[in-house]
PDB file of C-alpha atoms in Angstrom:
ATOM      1  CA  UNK A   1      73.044 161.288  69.620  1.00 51.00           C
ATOM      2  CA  UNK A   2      71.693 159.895  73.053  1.00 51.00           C
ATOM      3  CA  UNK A   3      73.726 161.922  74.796  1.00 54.00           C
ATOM      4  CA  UNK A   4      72.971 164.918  73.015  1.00 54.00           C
ATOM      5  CA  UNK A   5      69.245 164.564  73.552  1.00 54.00           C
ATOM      6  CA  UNK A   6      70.387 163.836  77.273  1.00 55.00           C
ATOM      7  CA  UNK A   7      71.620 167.253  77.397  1.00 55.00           C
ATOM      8  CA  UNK A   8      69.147 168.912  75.808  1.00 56.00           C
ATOM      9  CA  UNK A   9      66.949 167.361  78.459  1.00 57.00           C
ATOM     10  CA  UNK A  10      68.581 168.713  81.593  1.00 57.00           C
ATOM     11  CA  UNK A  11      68.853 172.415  80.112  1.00 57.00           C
ATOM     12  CA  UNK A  12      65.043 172.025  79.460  1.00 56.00           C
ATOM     13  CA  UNK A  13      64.858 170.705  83.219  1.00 56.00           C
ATOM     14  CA  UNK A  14      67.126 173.724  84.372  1.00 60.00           C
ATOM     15  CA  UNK A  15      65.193 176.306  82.384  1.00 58.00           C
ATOM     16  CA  UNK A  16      61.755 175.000  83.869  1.00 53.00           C
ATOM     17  CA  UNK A  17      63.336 175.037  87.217  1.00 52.00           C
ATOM     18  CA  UNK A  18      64.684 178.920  87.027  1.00 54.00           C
ATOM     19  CA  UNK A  19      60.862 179.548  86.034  1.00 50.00           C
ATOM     20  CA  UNK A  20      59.360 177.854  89.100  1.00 49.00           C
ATOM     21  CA  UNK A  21      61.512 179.353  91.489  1.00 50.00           C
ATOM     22  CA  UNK A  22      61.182 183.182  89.784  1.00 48.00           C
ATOM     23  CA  UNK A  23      57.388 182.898  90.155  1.00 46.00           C
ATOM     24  CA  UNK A  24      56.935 182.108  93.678  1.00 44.00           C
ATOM     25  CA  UNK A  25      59.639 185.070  94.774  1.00 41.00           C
ATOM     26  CA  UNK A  26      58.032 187.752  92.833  1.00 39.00           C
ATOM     27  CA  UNK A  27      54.301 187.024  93.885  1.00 34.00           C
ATOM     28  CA  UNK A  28      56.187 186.772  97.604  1.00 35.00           C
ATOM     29  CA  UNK A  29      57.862 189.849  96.863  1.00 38.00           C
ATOM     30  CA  UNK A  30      54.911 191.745  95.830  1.00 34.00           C
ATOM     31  CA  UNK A  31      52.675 190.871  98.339  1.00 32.00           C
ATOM     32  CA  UNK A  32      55.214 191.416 101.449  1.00 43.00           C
ATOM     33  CA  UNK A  33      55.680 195.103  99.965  1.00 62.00           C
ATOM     34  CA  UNK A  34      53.625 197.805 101.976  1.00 64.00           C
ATOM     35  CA  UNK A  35      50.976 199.433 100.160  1.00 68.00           C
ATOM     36  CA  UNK A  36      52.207 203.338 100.209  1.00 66.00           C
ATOM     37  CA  UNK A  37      49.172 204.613  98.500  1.00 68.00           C
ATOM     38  CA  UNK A  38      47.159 204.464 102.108  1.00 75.00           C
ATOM     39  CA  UNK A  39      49.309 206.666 103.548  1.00 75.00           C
ATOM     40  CA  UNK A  40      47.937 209.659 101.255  1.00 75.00           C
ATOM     41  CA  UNK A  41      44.616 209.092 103.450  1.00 79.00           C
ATOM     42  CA  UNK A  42      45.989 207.905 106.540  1.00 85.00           C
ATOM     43  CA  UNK A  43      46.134 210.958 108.704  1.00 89.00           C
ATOM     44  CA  UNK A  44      47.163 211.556 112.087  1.00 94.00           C
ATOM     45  CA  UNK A  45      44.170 212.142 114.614  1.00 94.00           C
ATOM     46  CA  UNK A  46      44.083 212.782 118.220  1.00 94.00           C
ATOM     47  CA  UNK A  47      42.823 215.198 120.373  1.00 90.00           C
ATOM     48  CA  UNK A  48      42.930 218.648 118.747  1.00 91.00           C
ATOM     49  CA  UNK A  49      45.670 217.467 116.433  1.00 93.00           C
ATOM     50  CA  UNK A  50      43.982 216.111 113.136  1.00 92.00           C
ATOM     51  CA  UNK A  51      45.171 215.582 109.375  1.00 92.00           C
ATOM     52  CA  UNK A  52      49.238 215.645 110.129  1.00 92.00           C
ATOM     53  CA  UNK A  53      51.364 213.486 107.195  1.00 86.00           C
ATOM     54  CA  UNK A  54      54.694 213.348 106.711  1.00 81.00           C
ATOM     55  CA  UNK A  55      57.029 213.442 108.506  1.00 82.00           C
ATOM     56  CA  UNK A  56      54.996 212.144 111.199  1.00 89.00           C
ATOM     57  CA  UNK A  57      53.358 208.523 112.327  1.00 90.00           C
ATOM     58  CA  UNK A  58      51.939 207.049 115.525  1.00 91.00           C
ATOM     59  CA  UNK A  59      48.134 205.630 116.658  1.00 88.00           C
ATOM     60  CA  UNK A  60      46.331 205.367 113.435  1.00 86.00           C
ATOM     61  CA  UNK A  61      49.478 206.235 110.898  1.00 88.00           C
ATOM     62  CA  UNK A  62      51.356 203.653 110.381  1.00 85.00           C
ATOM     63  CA  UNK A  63      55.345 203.873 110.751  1.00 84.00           C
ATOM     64  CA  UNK A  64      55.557 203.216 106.911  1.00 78.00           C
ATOM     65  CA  UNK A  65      54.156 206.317 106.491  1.00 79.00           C
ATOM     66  CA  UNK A  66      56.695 208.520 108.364  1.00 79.00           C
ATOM     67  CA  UNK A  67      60.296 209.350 108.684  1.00 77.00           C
ATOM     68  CA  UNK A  68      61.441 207.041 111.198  1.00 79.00           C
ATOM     69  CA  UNK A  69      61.287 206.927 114.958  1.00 85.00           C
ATOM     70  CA  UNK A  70      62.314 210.996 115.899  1.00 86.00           C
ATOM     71  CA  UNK A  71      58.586 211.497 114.274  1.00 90.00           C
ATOM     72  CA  UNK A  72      56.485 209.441 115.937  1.00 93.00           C
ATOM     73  CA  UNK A  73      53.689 210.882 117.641  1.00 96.00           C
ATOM     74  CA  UNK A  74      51.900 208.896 120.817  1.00 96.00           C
ATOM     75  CA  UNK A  75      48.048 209.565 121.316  1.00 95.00           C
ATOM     76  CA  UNK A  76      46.969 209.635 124.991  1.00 92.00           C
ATOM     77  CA  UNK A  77      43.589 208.754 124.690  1.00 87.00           C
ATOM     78  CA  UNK A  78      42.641 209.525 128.308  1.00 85.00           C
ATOM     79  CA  UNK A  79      43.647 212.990 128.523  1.00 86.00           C
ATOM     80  CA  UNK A  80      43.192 213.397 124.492  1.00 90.00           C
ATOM     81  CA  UNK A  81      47.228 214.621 123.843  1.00 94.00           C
ATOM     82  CA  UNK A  82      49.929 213.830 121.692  1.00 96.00           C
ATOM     83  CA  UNK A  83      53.320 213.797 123.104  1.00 95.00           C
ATOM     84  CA  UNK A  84      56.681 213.551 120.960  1.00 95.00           C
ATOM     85  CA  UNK A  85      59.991 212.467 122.783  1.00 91.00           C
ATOM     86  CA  UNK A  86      62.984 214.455 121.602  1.00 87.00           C
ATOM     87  CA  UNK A  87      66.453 213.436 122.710  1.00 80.00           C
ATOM     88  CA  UNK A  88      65.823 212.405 126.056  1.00 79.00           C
ATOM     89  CA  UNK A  89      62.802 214.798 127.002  1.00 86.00           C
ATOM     90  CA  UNK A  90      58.763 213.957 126.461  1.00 90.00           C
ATOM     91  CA  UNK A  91      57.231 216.900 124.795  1.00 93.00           C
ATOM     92  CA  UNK A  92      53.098 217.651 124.463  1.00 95.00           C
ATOM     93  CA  UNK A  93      52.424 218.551 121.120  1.00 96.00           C
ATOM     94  CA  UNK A  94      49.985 221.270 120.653  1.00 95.00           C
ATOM     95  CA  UNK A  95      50.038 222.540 117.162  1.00 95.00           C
ATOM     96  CA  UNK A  96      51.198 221.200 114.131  1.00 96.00           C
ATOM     97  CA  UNK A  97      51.665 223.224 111.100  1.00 93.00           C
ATOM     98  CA  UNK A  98      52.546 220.813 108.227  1.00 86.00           C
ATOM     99  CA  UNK A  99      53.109 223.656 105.680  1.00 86.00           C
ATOM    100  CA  UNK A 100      55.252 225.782 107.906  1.00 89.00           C
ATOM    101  CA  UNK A 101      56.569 223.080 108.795  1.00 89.00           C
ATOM    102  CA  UNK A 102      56.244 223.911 112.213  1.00 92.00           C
ATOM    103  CA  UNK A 103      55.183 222.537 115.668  1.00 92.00           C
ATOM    104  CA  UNK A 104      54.393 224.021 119.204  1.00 94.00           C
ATOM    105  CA  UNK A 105      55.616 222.012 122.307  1.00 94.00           C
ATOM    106  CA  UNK A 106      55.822 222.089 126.089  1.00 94.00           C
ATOM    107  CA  UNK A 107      58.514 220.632 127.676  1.00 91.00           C
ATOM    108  CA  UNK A 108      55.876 217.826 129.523  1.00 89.00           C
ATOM    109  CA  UNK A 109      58.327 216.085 131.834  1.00 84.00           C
ATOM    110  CA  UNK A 110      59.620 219.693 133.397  1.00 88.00           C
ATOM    111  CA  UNK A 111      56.030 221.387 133.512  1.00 88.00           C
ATOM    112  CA  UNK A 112      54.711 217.739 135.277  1.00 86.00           C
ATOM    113  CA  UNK A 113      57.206 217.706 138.076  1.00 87.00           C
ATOM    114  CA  UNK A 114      59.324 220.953 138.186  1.00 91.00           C
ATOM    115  CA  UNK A 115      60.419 219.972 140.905  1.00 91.00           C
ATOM    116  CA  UNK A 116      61.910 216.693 139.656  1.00 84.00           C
ATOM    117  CA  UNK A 117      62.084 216.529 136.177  1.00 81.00           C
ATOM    118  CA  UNK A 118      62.895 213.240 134.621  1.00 74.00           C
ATOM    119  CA  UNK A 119      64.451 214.347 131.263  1.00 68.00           C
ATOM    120  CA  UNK A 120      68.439 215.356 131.652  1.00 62.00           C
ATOM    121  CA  UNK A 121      69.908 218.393 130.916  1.00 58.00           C
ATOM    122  CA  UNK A 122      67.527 219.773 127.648  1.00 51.00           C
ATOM    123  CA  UNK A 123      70.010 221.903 126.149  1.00 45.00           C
ATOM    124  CA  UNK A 124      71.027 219.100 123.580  1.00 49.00           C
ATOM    125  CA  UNK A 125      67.393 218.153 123.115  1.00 47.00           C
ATOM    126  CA  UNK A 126      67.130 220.315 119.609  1.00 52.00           C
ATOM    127  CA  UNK A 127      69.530 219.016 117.054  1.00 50.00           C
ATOM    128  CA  UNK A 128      69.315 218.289 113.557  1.00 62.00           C
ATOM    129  CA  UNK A 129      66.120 217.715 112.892  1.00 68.00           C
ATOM    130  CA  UNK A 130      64.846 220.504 115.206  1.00 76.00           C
ATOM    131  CA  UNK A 131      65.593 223.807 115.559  1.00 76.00           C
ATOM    132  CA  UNK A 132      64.564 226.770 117.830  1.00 76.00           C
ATOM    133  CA  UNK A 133      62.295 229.520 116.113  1.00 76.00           C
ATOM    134  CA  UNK A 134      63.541 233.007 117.132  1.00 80.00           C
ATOM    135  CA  UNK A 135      61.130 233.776 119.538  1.00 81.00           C
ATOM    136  CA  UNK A 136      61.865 230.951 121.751  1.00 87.00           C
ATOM    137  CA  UNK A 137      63.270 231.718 125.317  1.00 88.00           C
ATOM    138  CA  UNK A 138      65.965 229.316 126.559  1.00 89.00           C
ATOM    139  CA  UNK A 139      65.425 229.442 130.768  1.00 92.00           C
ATOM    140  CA  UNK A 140      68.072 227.653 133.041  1.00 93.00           C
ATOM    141  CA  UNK A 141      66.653 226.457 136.283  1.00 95.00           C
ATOM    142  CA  UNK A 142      69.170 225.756 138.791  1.00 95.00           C
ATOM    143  CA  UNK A 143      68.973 223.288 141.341  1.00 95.00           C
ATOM    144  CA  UNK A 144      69.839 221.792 145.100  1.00 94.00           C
ATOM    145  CA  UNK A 145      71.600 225.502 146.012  1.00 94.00           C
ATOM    146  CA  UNK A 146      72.864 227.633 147.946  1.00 93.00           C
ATOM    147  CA  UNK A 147      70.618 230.025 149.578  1.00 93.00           C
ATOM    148  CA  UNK A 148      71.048 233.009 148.165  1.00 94.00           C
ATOM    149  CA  UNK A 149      69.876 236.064 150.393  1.00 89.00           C
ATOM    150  CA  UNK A 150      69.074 238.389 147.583  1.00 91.00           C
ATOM    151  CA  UNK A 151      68.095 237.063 144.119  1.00 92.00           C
ATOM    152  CA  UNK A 152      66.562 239.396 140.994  1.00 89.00           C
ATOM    153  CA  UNK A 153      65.461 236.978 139.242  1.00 93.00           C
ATOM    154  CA  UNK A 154      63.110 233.998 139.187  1.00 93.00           C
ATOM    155  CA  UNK A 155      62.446 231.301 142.416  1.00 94.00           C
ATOM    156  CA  UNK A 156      60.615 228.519 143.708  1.00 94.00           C
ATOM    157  CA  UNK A 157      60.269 226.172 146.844  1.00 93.00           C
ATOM    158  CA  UNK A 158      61.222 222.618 146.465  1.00 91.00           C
ATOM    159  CA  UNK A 159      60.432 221.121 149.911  1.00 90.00           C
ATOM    160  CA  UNK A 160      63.031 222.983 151.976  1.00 90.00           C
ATOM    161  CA  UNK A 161      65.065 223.938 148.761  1.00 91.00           C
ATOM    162  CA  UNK A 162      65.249 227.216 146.521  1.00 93.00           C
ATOM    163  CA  UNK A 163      65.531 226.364 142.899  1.00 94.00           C
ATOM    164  CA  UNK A 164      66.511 229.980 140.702  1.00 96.00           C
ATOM    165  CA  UNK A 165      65.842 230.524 137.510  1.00 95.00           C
ATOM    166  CA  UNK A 166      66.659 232.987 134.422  1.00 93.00           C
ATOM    167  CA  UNK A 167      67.049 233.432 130.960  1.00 90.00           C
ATOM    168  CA  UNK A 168      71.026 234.315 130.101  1.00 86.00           C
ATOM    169  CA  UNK A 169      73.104 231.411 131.939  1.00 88.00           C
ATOM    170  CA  UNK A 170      76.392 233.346 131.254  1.00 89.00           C
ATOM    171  CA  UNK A 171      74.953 236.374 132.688  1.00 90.00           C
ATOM    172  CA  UNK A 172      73.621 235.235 136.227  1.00 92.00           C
ATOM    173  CA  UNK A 173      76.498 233.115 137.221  1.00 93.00           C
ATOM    174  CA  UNK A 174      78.473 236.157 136.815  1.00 94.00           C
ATOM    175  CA  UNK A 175      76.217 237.859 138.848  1.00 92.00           C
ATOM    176  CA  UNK A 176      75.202 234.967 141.525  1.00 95.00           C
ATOM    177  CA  UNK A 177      78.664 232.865 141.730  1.00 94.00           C
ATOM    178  CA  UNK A 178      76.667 230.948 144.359  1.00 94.00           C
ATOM    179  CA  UNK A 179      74.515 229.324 141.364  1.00 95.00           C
ATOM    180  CA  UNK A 180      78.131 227.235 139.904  1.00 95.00           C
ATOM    181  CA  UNK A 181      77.513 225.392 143.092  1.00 94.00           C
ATOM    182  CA  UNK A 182      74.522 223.969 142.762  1.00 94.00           C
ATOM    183  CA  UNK A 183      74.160 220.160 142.263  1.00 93.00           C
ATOM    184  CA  UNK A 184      71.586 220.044 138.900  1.00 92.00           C
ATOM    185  CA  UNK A 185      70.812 222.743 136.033  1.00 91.00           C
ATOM    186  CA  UNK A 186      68.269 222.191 133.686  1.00 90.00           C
ATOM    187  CA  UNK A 187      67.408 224.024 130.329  1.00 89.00           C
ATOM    188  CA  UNK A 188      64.038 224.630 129.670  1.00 90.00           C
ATOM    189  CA  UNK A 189      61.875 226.340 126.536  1.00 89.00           C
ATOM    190  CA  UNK A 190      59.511 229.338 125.973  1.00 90.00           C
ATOM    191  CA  UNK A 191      57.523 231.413 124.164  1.00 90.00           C
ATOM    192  CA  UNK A 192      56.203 233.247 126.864  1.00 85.00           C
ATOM    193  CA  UNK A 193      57.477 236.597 128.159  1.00 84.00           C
ATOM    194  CA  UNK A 194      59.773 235.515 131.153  1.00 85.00           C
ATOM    195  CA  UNK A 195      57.978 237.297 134.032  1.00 85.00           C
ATOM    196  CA  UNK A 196      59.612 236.236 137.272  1.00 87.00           C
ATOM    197  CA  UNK A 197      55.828 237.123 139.402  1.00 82.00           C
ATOM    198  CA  UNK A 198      54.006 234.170 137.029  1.00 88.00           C
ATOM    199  CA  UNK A 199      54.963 230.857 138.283  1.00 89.00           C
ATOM    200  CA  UNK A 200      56.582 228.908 136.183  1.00 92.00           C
ATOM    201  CA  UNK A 201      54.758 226.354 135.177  1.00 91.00           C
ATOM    202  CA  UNK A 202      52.562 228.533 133.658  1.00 91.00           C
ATOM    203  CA  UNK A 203      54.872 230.045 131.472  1.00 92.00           C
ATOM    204  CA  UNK A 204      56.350 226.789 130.509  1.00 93.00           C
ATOM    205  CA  UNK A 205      52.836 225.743 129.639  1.00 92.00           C
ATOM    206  CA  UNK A 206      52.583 228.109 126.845  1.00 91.00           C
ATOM    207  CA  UNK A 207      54.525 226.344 124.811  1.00 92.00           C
ATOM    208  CA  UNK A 208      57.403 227.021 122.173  1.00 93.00           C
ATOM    209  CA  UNK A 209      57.304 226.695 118.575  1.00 92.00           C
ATOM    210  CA  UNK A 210      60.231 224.413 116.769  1.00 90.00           C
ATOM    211  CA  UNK A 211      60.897 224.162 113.033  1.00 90.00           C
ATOM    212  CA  UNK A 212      61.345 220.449 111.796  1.00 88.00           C
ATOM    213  CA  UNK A 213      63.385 219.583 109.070  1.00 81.00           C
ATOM    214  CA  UNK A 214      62.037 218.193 105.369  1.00 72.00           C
ATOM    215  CA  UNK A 215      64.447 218.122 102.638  1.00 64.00           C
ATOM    216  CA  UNK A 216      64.497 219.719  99.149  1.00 60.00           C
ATOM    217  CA  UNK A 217      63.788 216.178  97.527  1.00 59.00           C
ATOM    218  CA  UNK A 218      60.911 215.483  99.622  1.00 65.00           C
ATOM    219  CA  UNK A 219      59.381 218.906  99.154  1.00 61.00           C
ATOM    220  CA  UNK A 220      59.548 218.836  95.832  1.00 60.00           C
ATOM    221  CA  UNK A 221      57.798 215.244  96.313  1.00 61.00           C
ATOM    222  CA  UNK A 222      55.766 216.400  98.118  1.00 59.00           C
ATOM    223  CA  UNK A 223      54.617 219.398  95.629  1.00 54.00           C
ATOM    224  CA  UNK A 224      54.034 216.999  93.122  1.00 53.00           C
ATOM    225  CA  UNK A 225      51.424 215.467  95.098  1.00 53.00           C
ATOM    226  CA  UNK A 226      53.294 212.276  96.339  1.00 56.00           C
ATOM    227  CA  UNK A 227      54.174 211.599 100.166  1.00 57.00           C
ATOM    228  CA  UNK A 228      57.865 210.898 100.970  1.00 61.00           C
ATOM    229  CA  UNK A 229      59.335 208.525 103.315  1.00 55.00           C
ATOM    230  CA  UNK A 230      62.747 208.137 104.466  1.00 54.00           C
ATOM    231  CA  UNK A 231      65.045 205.213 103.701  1.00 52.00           C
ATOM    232  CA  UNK A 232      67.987 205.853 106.399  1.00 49.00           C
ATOM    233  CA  UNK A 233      66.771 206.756 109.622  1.00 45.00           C
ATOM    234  CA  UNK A 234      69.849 207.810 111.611  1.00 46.00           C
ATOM    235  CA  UNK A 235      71.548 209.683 108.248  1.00 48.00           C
ATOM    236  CA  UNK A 236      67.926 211.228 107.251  1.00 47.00           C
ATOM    237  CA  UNK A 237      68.571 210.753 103.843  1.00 47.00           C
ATOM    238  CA  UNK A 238      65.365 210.911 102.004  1.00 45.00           C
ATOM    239  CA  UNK A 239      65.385 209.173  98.678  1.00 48.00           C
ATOM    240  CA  UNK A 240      62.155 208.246  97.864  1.00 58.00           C
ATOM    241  CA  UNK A 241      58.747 209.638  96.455  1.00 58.00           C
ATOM    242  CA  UNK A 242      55.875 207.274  96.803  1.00 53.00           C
ATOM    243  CA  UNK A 243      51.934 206.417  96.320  1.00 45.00           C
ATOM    244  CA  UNK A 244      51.663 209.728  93.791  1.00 50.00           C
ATOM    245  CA  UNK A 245      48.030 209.996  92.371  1.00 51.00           C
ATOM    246  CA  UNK A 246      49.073 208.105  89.320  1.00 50.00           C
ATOM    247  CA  UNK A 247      51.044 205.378  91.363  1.00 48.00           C
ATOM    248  CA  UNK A 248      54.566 206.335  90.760  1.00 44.00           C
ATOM    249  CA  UNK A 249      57.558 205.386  92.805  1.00 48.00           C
ATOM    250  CA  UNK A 250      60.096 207.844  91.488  1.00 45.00           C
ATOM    251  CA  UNK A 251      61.973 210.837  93.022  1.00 46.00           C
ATOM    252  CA  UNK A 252      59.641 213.472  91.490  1.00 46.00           C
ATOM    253  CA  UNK A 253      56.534 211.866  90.701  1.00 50.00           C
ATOM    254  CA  UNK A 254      55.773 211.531  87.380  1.00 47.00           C
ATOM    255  CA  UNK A 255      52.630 213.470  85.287  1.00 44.00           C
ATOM    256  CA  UNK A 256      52.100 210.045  83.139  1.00 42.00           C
ATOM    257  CA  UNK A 257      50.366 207.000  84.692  1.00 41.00           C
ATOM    258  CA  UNK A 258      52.591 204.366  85.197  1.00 39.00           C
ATOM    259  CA  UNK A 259      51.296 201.355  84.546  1.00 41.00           C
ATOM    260  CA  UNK A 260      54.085 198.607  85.332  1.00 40.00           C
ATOM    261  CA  UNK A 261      55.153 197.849  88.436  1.00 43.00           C
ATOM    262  CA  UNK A 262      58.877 196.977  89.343  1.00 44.00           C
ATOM    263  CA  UNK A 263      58.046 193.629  90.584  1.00 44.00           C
ATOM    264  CA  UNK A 264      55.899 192.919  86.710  1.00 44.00           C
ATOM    265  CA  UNK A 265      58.377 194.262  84.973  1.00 45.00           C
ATOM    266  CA  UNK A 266      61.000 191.860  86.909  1.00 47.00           C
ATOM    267  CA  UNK A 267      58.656 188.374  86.368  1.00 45.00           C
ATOM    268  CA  UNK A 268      58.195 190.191  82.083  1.00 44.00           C
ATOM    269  CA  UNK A 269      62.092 189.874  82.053  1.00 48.00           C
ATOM    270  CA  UNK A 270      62.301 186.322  83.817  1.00 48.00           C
ATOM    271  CA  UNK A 271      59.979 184.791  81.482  1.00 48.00           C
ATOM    272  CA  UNK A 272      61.706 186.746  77.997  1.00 53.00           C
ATOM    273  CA  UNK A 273      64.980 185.582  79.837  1.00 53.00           C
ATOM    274  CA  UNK A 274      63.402 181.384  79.796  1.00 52.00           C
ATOM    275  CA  UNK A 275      61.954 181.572  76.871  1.00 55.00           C
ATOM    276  CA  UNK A 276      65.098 183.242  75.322  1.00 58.00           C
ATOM    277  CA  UNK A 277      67.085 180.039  76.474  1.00 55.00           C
ATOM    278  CA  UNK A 278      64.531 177.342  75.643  1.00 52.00           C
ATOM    279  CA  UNK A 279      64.399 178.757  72.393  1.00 50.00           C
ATOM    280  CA  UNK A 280      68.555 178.794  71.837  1.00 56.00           C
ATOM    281  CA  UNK A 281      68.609 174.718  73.207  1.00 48.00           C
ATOM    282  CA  UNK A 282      65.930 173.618  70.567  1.00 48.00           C
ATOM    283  CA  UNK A 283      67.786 175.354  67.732  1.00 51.00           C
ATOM    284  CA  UNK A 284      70.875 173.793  68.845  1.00 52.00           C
ATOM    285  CA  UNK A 285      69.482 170.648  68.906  1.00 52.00           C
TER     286      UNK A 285
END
């Protein structure tokens, strides 16, 4: 009979310690998860960019609130810009069009030193999450060249060197052979009309306009009134809807309040779990 009271004694002891470790983790657990419901009022600002959400974060929007690092925005406060970087280029943002889903951009590393730009070769820069709109010009500038005695198309001195440039890279190395020798080639974007007696800069300055990508699932999130934010940056798979109006954490977000949180909900089933097994060792014993 001893012994039986023995082992009633160490399931109580085991029970009580399953409840002191459960409590601890779930307050832990609660309080080391981010609050999503700020990011419904934590906007983007700088410059002449102001209320952008999701996809994007940077300065005062924190990365919780975006879709991972190819949407972060950087605020230079001293010349009040935003710049992007895409691939392995720096881009100024100059409008953002979060229902078009849309953005305007000028190639800031080119237009800054034509002469010398530091990004490589651009024409990989839009991929994936970024595509062209169909009134964006792609220009090749072509560097360290040949001279070339005769050339319709666009030019600039570099020091002692020509650069060319043009719009249809098939086309003028047809027509200028020459240009295949040339030691660097750069793509470069547009909206302007290409005119080869504007410099260059200029035209670069105007900008381009790229669409970015937001899935069905997160529009439909985000038509429901909830902000999305994406789970697996390099895949972009975006699986989940948060900080709705009414607090829910689903995929769509959901017209009822919900009033239970996971992590309640986990410490309701912990204790119903204890108390379930206290309960069976006293009627046992």
């Amino acid at each position: 009979m001893e012994d039986d009271h023995d082992h009633m004694h160490i399931h109580i002891y085991m029970m009580c310690w399953l409840l002191l470790i459960t409590l601890p983790h779930s307050q832990s657990e609660s309080s080391a998860t981010f609050d999503y419901s700020v990011c419904k009022k934590q906007s983007y600002n700088c410059g002449n960019l102001s209320n952008i959400f999701y996809p994007f974060w940077g300065h005062n929007r924190s990365s919780e609130c975006g879709s991972g690092d190819p949407f972060k925005l950087t605020c230079n406060h001293d010349h009040n810009t935003t710049s992007i970087r895409i691939a392995s280029e720096n881009f100024t943002v100059k409008e953002i069009n979060n229902t078009a889903h849309t953005m305007k951009l000028v190639p800031a590393d080119t237009v800054t030193n034509l002469c010398s730009p530091q990004s490589e070769n651009g024409n990989e820069s839009h991929t994936g999450l970024f595509q062209d709109s169909p009134s964006v010009q792609k220009i090749i500038i072509f560097y360290y060249c040949p001279r070339i005695r005769t050339f319709s198309y666009g030019h600039f001195m570099c020091g002692d060197d020509i650069a060319y440039y043009a719009l249809d890279y098939d086309r003028i190395v047809v027509d200028y052979p020459q240009l295949l020798s040339c030691k660097r080639s750069l793509h470069t974007w547009s909206d302007a009309q290409l005119n080869f007696s504007v410099a260059l800069e200029k035209v670069l300055n105007e900008g381009f306009v790229v669409n970015y990508n937001v899935s069905r699932v997160c529009q439909r999130c985000l038509g429901s009134e909830g902000r999305c934010w994406r789970d697996d940056i390099e895949k972009h798979v975006v699986n989940s809807c948060y900080y709705c109006q009414n607090g829910s954490h689903g995929l769509h977000c959901s017209p009822s309040p919900v009033k239970t949180t996971t992590s309640s909900m986990s410490l309701l089933f912990s204790f119903s779990f204890i108390n379930s097994q206290l309960l069976n060792v006293l009627l046992i014993f």
